[in-house]
Coordinates of C-alpha atoms and ligand atoms in Angstrom, one line a residue:
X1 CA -116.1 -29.4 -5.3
X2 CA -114.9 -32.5 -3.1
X3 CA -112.9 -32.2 -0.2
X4 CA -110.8 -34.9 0.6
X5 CA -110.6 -35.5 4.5
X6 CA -108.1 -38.4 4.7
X7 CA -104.3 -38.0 5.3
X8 CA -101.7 -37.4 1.8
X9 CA -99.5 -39.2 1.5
X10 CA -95.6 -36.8 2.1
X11 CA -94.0 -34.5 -0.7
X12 CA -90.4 -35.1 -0.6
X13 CA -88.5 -32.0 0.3
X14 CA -84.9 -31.7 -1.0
X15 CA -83.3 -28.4 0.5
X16 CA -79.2 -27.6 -1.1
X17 CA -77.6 -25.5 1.3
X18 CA -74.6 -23.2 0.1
X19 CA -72.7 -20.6 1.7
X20 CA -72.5 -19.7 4.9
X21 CA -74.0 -21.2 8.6
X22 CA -77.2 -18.2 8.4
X23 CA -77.9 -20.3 5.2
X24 CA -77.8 -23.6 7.1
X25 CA -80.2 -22.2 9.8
X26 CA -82.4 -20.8 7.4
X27 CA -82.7 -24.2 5.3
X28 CA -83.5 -25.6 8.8
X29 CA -86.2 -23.0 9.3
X30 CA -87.7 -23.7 5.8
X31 CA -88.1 -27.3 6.3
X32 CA -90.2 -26.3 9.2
X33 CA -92.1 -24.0 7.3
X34 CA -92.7 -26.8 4.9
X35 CA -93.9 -29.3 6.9
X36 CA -97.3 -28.3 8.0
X37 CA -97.8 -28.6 4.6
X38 CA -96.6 -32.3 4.2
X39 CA -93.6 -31.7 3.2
X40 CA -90.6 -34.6 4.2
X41 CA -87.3 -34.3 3.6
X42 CA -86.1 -36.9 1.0
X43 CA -82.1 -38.5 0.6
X44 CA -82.0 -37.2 -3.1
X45 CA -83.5 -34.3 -5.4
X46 CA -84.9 -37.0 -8.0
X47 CA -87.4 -38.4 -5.1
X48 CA -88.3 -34.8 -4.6
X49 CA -91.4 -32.6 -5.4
X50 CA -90.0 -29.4 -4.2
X51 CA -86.5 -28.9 -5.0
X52 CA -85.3 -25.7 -2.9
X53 CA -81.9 -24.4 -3.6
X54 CA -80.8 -22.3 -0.7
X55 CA -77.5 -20.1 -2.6
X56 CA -74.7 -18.0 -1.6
X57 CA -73.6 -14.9 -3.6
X58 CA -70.6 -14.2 -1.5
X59 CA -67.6 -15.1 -4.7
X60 CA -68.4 -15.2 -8.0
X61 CA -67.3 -19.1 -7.9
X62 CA -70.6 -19.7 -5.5
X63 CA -72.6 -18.2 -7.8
X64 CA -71.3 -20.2 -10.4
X65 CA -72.2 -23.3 -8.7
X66 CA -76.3 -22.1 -8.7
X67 CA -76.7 -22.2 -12.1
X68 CA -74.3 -25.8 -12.9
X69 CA -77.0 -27.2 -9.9
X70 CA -80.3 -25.4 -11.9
X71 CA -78.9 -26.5 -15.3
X72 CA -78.6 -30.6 -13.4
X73 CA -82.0 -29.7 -11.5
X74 CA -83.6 -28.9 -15.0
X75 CA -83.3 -32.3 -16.3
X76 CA -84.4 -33.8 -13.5
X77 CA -87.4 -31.9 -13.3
X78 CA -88.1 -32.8 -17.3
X79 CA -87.5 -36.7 -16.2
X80 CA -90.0 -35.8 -13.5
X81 CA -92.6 -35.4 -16.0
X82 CA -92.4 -31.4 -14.8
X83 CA -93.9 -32.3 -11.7
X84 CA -91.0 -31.2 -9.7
X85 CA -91.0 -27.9 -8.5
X86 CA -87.7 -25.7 -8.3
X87 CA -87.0 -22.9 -5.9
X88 CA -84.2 -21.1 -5.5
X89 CA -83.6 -19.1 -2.1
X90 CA -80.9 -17.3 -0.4
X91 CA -78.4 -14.2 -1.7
X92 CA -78.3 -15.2 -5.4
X93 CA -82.0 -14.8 -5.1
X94 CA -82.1 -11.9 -3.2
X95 CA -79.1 -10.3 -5.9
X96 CA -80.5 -11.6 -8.7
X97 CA -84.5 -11.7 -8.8
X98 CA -86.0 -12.2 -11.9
X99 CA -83.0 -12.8 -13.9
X100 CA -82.5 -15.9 -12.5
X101 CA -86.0 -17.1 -14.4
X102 CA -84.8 -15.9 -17.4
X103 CA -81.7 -17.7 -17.3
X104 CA -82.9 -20.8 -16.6
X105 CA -86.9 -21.0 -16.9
X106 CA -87.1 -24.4 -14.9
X107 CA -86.9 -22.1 -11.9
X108 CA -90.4 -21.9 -10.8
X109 CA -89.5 -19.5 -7.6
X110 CA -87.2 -17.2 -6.4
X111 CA -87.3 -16.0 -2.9
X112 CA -85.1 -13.8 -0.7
X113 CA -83.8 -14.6 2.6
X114 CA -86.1 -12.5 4.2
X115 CA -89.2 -14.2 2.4
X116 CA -89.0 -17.8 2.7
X117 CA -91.8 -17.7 5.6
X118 CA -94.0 -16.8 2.5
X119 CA -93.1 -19.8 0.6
X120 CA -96.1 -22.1 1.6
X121 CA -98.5 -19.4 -0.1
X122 CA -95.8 -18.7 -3.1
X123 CA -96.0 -22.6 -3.5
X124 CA -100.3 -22.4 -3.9
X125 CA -99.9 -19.3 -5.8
X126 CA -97.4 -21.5 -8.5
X127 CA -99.6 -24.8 -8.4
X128 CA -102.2 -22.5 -9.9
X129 CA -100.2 -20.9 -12.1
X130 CA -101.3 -17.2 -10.6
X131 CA -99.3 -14.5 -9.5
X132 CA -95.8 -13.7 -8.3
X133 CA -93.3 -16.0 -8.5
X134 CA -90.8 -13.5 -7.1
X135 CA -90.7 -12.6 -3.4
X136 CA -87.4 -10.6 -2.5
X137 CA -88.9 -8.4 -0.1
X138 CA -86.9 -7.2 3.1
X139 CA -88.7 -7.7 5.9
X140 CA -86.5 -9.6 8.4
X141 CA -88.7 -8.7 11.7
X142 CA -92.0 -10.3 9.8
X143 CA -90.0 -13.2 8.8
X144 CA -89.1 -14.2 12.5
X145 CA -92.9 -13.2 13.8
X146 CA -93.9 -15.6 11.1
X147 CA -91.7 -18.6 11.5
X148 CA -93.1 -21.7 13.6
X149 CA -91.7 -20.7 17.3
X150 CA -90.7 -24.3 17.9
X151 CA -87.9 -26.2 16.4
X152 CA -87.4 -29.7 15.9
X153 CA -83.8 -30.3 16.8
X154 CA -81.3 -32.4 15.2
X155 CA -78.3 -33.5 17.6
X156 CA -76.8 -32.0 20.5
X157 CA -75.9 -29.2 18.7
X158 CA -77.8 -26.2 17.1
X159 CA -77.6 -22.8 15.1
X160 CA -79.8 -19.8 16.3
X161 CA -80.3 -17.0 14.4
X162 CA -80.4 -13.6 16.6
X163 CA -79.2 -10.7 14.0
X164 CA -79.2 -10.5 10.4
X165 CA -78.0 -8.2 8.0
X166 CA -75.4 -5.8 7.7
X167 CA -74.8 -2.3 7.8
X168 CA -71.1 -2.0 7.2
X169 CA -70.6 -2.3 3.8
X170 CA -66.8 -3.2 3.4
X171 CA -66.3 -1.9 0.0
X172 CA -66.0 -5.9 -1.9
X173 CA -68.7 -7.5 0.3
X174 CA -72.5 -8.3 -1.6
X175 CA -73.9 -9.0 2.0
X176 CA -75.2 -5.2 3.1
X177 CA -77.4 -5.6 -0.5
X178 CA -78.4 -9.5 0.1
X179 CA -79.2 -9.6 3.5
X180 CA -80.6 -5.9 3.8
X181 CA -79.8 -3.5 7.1
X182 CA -78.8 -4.8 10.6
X183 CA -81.6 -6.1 12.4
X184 CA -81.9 -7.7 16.1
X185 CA -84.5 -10.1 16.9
X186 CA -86.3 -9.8 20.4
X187 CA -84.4 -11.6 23.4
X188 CA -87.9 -13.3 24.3
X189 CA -88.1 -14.9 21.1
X190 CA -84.7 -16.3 21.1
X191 CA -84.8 -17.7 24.9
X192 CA -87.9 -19.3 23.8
X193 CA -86.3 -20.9 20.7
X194 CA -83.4 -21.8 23.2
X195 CA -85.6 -23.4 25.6
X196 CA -87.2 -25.5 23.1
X197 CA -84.2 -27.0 21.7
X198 CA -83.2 -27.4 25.3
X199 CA -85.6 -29.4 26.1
X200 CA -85.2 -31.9 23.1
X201 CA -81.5 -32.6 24.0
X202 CA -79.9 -29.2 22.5
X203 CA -76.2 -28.8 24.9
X204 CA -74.7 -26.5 22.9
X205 CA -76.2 -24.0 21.0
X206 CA -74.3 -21.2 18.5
X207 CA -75.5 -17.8 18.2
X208 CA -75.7 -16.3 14.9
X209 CA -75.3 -13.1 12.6
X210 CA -73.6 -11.8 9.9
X211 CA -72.2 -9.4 12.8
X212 CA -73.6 -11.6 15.7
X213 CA -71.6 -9.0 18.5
X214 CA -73.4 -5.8 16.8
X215 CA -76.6 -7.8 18.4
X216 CA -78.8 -5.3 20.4
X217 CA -81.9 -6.9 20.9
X218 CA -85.6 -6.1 22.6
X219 CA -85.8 -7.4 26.4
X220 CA -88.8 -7.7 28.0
X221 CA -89.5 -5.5 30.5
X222 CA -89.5 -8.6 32.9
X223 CA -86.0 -8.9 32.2
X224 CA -85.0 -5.6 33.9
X225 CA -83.2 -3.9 30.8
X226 CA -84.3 -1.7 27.5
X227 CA -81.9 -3.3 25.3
X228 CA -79.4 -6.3 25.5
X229 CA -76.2 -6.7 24.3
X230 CA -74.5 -9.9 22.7
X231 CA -72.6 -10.2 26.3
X232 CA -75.7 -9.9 28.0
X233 CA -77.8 -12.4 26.1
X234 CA -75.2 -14.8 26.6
X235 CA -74.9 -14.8 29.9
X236 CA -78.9 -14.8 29.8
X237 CA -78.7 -17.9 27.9
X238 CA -76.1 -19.9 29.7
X239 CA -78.9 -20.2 32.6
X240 CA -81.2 -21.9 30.6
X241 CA -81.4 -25.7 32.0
X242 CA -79.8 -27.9 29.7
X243 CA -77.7 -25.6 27.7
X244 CA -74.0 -25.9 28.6
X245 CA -72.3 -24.7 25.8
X246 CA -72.6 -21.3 23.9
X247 CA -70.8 -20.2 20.9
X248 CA -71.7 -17.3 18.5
X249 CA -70.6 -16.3 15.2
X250 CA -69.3 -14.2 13.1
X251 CA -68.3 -11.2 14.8
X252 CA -66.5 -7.9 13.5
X253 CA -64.0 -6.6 15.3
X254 CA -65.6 -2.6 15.3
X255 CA -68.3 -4.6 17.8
X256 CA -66.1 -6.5 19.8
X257 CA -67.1 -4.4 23.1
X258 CA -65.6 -4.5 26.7
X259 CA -69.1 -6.6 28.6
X260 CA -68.9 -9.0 25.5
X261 CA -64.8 -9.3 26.1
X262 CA -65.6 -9.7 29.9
X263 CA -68.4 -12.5 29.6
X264 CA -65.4 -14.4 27.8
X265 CA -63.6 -14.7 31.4
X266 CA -66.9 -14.3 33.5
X267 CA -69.5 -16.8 31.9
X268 CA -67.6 -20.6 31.8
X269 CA -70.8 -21.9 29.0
X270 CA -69.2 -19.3 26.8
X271 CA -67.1 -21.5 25.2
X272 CA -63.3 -20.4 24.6
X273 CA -63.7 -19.7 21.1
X274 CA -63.4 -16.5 18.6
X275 CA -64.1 -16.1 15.4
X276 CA -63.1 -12.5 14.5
X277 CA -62.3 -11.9 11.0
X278 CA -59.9 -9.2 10.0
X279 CA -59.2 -9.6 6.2
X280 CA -56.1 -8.0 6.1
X281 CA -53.4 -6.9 8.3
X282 CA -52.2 -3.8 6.3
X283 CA -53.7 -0.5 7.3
X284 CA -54.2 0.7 3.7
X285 CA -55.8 -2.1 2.7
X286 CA -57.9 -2.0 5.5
X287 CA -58.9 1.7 4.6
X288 CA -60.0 0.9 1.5
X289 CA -61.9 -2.6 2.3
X290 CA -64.0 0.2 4.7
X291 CA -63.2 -2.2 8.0
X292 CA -63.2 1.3 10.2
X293 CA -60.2 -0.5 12.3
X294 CA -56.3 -0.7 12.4
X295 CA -54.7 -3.8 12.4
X296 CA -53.2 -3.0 15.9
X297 CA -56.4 -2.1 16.7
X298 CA -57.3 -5.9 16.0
X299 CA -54.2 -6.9 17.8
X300 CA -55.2 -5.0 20.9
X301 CA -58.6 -6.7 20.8
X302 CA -57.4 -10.3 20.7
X303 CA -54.8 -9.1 23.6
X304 CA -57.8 -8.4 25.6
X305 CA -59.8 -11.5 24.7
X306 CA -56.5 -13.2 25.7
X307 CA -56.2 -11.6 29.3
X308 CA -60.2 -12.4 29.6
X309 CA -59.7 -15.9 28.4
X310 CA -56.4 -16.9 28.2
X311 CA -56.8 -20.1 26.5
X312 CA -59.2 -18.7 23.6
X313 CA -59.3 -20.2 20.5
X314 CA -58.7 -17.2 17.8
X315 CA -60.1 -17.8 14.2
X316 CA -60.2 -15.2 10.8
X317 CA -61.0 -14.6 7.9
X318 CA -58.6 -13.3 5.0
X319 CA -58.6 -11.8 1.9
X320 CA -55.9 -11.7 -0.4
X321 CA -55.2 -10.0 -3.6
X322 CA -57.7 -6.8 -2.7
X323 CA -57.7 -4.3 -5.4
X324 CA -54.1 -2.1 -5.3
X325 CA -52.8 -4.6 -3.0
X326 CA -49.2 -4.4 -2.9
X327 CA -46.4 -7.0 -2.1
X328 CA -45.6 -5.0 1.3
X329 CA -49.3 -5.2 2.0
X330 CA -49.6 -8.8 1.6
X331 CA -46.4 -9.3 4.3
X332 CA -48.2 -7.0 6.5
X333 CA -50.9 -9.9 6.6
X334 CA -48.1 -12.3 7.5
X335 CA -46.7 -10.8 10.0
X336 CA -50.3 -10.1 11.8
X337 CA -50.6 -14.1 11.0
X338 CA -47.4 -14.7 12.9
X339 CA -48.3 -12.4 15.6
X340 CA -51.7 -13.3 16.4
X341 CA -51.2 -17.5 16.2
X342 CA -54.5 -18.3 14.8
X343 CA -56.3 -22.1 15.8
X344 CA -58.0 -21.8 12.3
X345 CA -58.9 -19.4 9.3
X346 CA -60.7 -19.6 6.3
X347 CA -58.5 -17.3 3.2
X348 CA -60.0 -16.1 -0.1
X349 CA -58.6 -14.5 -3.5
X350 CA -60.0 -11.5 -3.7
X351 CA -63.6 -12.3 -5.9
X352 CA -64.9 -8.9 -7.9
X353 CA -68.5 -8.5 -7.4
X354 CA -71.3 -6.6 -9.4
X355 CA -72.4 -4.0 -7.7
X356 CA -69.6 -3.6 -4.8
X357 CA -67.5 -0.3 -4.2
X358 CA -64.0 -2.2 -5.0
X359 CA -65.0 -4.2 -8.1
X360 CA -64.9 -0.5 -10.0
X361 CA -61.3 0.3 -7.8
X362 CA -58.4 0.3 -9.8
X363 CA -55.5 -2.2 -9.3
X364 CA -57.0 -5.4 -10.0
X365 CA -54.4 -7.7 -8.5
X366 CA -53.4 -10.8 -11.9
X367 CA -54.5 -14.1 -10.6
X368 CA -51.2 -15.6 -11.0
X369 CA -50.0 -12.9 -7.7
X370 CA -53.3 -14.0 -6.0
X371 CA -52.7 -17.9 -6.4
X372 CA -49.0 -17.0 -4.7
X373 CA -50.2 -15.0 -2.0
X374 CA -52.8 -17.6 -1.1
X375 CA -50.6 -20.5 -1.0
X376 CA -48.0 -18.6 1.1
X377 CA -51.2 -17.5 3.5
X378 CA -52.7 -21.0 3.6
X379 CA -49.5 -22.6 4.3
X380 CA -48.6 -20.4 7.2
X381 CA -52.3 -20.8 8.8
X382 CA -51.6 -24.8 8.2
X383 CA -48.9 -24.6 10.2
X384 CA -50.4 -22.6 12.9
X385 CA -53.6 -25.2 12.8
X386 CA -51.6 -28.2 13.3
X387 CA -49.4 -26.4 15.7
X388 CA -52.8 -25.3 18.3
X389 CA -54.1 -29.2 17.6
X390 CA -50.9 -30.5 18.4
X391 CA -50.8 -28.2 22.1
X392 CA -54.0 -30.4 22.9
X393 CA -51.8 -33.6 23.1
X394 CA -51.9 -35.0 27.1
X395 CA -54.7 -32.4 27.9
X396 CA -57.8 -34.0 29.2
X397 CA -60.8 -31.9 27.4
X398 CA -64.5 -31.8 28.1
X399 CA -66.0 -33.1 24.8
X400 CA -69.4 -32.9 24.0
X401 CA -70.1 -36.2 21.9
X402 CA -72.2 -35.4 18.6
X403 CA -72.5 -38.8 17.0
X404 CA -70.8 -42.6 16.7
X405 CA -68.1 -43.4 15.0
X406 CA -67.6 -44.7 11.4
X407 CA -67.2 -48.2 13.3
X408 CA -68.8 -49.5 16.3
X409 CA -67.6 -48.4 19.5
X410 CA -66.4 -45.5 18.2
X411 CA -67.7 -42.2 19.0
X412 CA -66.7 -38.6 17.8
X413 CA -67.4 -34.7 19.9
X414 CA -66.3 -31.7 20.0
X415 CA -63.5 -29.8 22.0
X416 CA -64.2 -26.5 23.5
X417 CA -62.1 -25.3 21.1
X418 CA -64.4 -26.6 17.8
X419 CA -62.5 -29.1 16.9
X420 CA -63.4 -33.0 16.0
X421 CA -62.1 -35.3 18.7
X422 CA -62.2 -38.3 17.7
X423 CA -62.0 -41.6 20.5
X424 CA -63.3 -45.1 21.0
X425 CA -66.5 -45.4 23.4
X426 CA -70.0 -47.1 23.8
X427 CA -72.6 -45.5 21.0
X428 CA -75.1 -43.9 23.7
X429 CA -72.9 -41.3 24.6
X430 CA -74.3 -38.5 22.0
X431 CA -75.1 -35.7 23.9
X432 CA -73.2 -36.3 27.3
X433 CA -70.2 -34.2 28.0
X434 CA -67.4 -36.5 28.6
X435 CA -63.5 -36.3 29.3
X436 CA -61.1 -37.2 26.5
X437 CA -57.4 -37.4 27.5
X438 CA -56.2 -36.3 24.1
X439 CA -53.2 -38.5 22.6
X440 CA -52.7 -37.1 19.1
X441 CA -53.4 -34.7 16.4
X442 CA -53.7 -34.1 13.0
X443 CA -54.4 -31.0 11.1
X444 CA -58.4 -31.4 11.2
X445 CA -59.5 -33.0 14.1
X446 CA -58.0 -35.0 17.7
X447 CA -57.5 -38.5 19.0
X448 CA -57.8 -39.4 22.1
X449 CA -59.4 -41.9 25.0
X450 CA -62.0 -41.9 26.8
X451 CA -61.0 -41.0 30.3
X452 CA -64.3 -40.4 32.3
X453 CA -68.0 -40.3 32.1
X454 CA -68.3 -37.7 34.4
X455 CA -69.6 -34.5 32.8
X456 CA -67.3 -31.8 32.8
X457 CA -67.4 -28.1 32.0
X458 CA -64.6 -26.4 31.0
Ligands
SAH501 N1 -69.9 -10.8 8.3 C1 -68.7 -11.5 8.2 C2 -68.3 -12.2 6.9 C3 -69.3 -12.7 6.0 S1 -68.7 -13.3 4.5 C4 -67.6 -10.5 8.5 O1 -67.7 -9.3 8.5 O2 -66.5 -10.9 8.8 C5 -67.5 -14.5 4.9 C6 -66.1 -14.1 4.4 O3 -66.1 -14.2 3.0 C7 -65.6 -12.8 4.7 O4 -65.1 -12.7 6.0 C8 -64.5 -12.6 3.7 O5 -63.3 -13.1 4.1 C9 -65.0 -13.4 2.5 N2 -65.5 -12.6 1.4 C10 -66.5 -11.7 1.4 N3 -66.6 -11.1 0.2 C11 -65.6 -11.6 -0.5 C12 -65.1 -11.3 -1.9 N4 -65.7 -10.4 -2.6 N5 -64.0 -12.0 -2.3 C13 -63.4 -12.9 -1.5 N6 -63.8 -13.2 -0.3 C14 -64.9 -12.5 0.2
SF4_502 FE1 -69.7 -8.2 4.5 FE2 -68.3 -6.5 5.9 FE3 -70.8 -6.9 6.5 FE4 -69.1 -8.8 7.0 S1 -69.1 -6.8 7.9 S2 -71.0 -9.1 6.0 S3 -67.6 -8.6 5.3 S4 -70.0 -6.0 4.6
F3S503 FE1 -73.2 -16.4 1.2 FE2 -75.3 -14.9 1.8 FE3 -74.0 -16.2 3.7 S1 -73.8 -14.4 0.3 S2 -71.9 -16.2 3.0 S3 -75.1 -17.2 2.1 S4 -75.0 -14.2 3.9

């Protein structure tokens, strides 16, 4: 046997990302996974050698959407001469394991969320036509011990993952069985990860989970306490030099707790910004969606975020058309709507999944009523959208510039309050914090000028 010494020449890497921003982190993590290996990310699948499609399983549309990608990926991959490689990762994976092979035999791997730090040895194991080609293990705490502990950063911006999982089982949700149980990664690990993107230009830096606040992770003796809390690790974070900017997401309202509600007024890099889903704002519904909270209980929360942080930023999640849900339900959602004022929310019909407690309820709501009930939802949460862009009309914000403009001398950021600002300036402003004196609004994103270089925190 010869062994070659000189350098290969790069695989292309093509990585699909569905679903939600744990997905988008996790693609980020499996490029660097890949790249000891010579992997390089490439523009388009057809340039690629390894084909990994990262899947959601949250509605049965996303799933859907997997297997009209495989059936495209399959012909590529016979174009290829079959020297493509497909995997698929991510909660369809996770949900649907083997089957997935069977339904379309182009797949070549299928790997969990909690496996893709195996994929490099999954990858050998295929090229020699050996062993598993199925790795839906759940072992979350191995995964982070064996990801790369430094990142390569892209932007100002960046995800980190600190929790995954779930333990709460809302009775229509597939996460609980895709993700597997609640799990905190050590505070050490996450600083460290923090600092490194720090250091390469990272300002703003979003915390994430599938229930980010029910965080409870490992501090180092060093650090003075057992075990931190989401508040805690904020305000832990927001001393890091270089970070100004902390967001984290999503949270659930049963861990919404009072230190986590306080660093909101006490901790200014904690950006003035919630995303608390509720689903639905009718008691019964919340009963049976197992949410283990009230929807005054979820106004009384965002009253006391409010007195913390008065100008917070509130955003949701909804679901409408829930099995048995009634037309007096569905106002009861509207009225929460009207009470609460929401910056922005993402609503969904109701999607039955395999597997869940309220796909065998009884009441299926007709499509026709869900179609209704989601237009009336989305147009009321429009209006509210356009309604919080519009206040930020004469306000001078701190933005933090992510990127130039479509044309030169045009730069775009983000507000404290997530959204797109839009202004003219010179193109080596990415990553400075600057003051835009906003001067108009639409329903996505603001317009304004460039007032002042002088780096502001808000
Ligand atoms: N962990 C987060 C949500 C994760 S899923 C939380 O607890 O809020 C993102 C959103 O998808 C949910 O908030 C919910 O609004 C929606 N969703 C989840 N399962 C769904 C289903 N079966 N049908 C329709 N929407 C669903
Ligand atoms: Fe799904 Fe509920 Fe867990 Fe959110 S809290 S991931 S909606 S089970
Ligand atoms: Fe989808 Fe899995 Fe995220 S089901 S929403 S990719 S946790």
């Amino acid at each position: 046997m010869t062994v070659t010494l000189s350098a290969k020449p790069p695989k292309g890497l093509f990585i699909r990302t569905y679903g939600c921003q744990m997905n988008v982190y996790d693609s980020e993590r499996i490029r660097d996974v890949l790249k000891p290996l010579g992997y390089a990310p490439v523009e388009s699948p057809d340039a690629a050698d390894l084909v990994v499609v990262n899947t959601c399983h949250i509605r049965e549309k996303a799933t859907e959407k997997v297997y009209s990608e495989l059936g495209q990926l399959k012909r590529l991959k016979e174009a290829s001469g079959g020297r493509m490689t497909i995997a698929v990762a991510g909660c369809v994976a996770q949900a649907e394991g083997e089957e997935l092979i069977r339904r379309q035999p182009a797949v070549d791997l299928v790997l969990g969320p909690q496996a893709y730090h195996k994929l490099p040895e999954m990858i050998a194991r295929a090229s020699r036509a050996i062993g598993d080609r199925l790795e839906t293990e759940f072992d979350t705490i191995e995964k982070f011990d064996a990801l790369p502990k430094t990142r390569e950063a892209d932007g100002p911006t960046a995800f980190v993952s600190v929790q995954e999982g779930c333990d709460k089982f809302c009775t229509f949700c597939v996460v609980p069985y895709t993700r597997g149980a609640e799990i905190s990664r050590r505070v050490d690990d996450i600083v460290a990860e923090v600092r490194s993107l720090a250091v390469q230009g990272v300002r703003e830096i979003t915390l994430l989970g599938q229930n980010v606040n029910a965080f409870h992770g490992a501090a180092p003796a060093i650090e003075g306490q057992g075990v931190w809390s989401l508040g805690q690790l904020c305000r832990h974070i927001s001393k890091v030099g270089g970070i100004e900017r902390i967001r984290y997401t999503t949270s659930h309202p049963r861990d919404m707790d009072d230190d986590l509600i306080a660093a909101h007024g006490d901790t200014p890099a904690l950006m003035p910004f919630l995303h608390l889903p509720v689903q639905s704002g009718s008691d019964r519904i919340l009963k049976a969606m197992n949410r283990g909270h009230t929807a005054d209980a979820y106004r009384d929360i965002i009253a006391r975020v409010r007195k913390a942080r008065p100008d917070i930023a509130v955003a949701s999640d909804f679901i409408v058309g829930f099995p048995g849900e009634t037309d007096a339900d569905f106002e009861a959602t509207m009225q929460l709507v009207r009470d609460t004022g929401f910056a922005i929310a993402y609503s969904f019909k109701y999607s039955s999944r395999p597997g869940t407690p309220a796909a065998e309820m009884h009441g299926h709501v007709p499509e026709a009523v869900k179609d209704q009930r989601l237009q009336a939802l989305q147009a009321l949460l429009r209006e509210q959208q356009s309604a919080f862009n519009a206040a930020q009309i004469g306000r001078t914000l701190p933005v933090l510039v992510t990127g130039k403009g479509r044309n030169p001398g045009q730069a775009h950021g983000r507000s404290p309050y997530l959204q797109a600002v839009h202004f003219d300036g010179p193109d080596h402003l990415t990553g400075q914090i600057v003051d835009v004196k906003i001067r108009a609004a639409s329903l996505n994103s603001l317009t304004g000028e460039l007032v002042s270089l002088r780096e502001a925190a808000l």
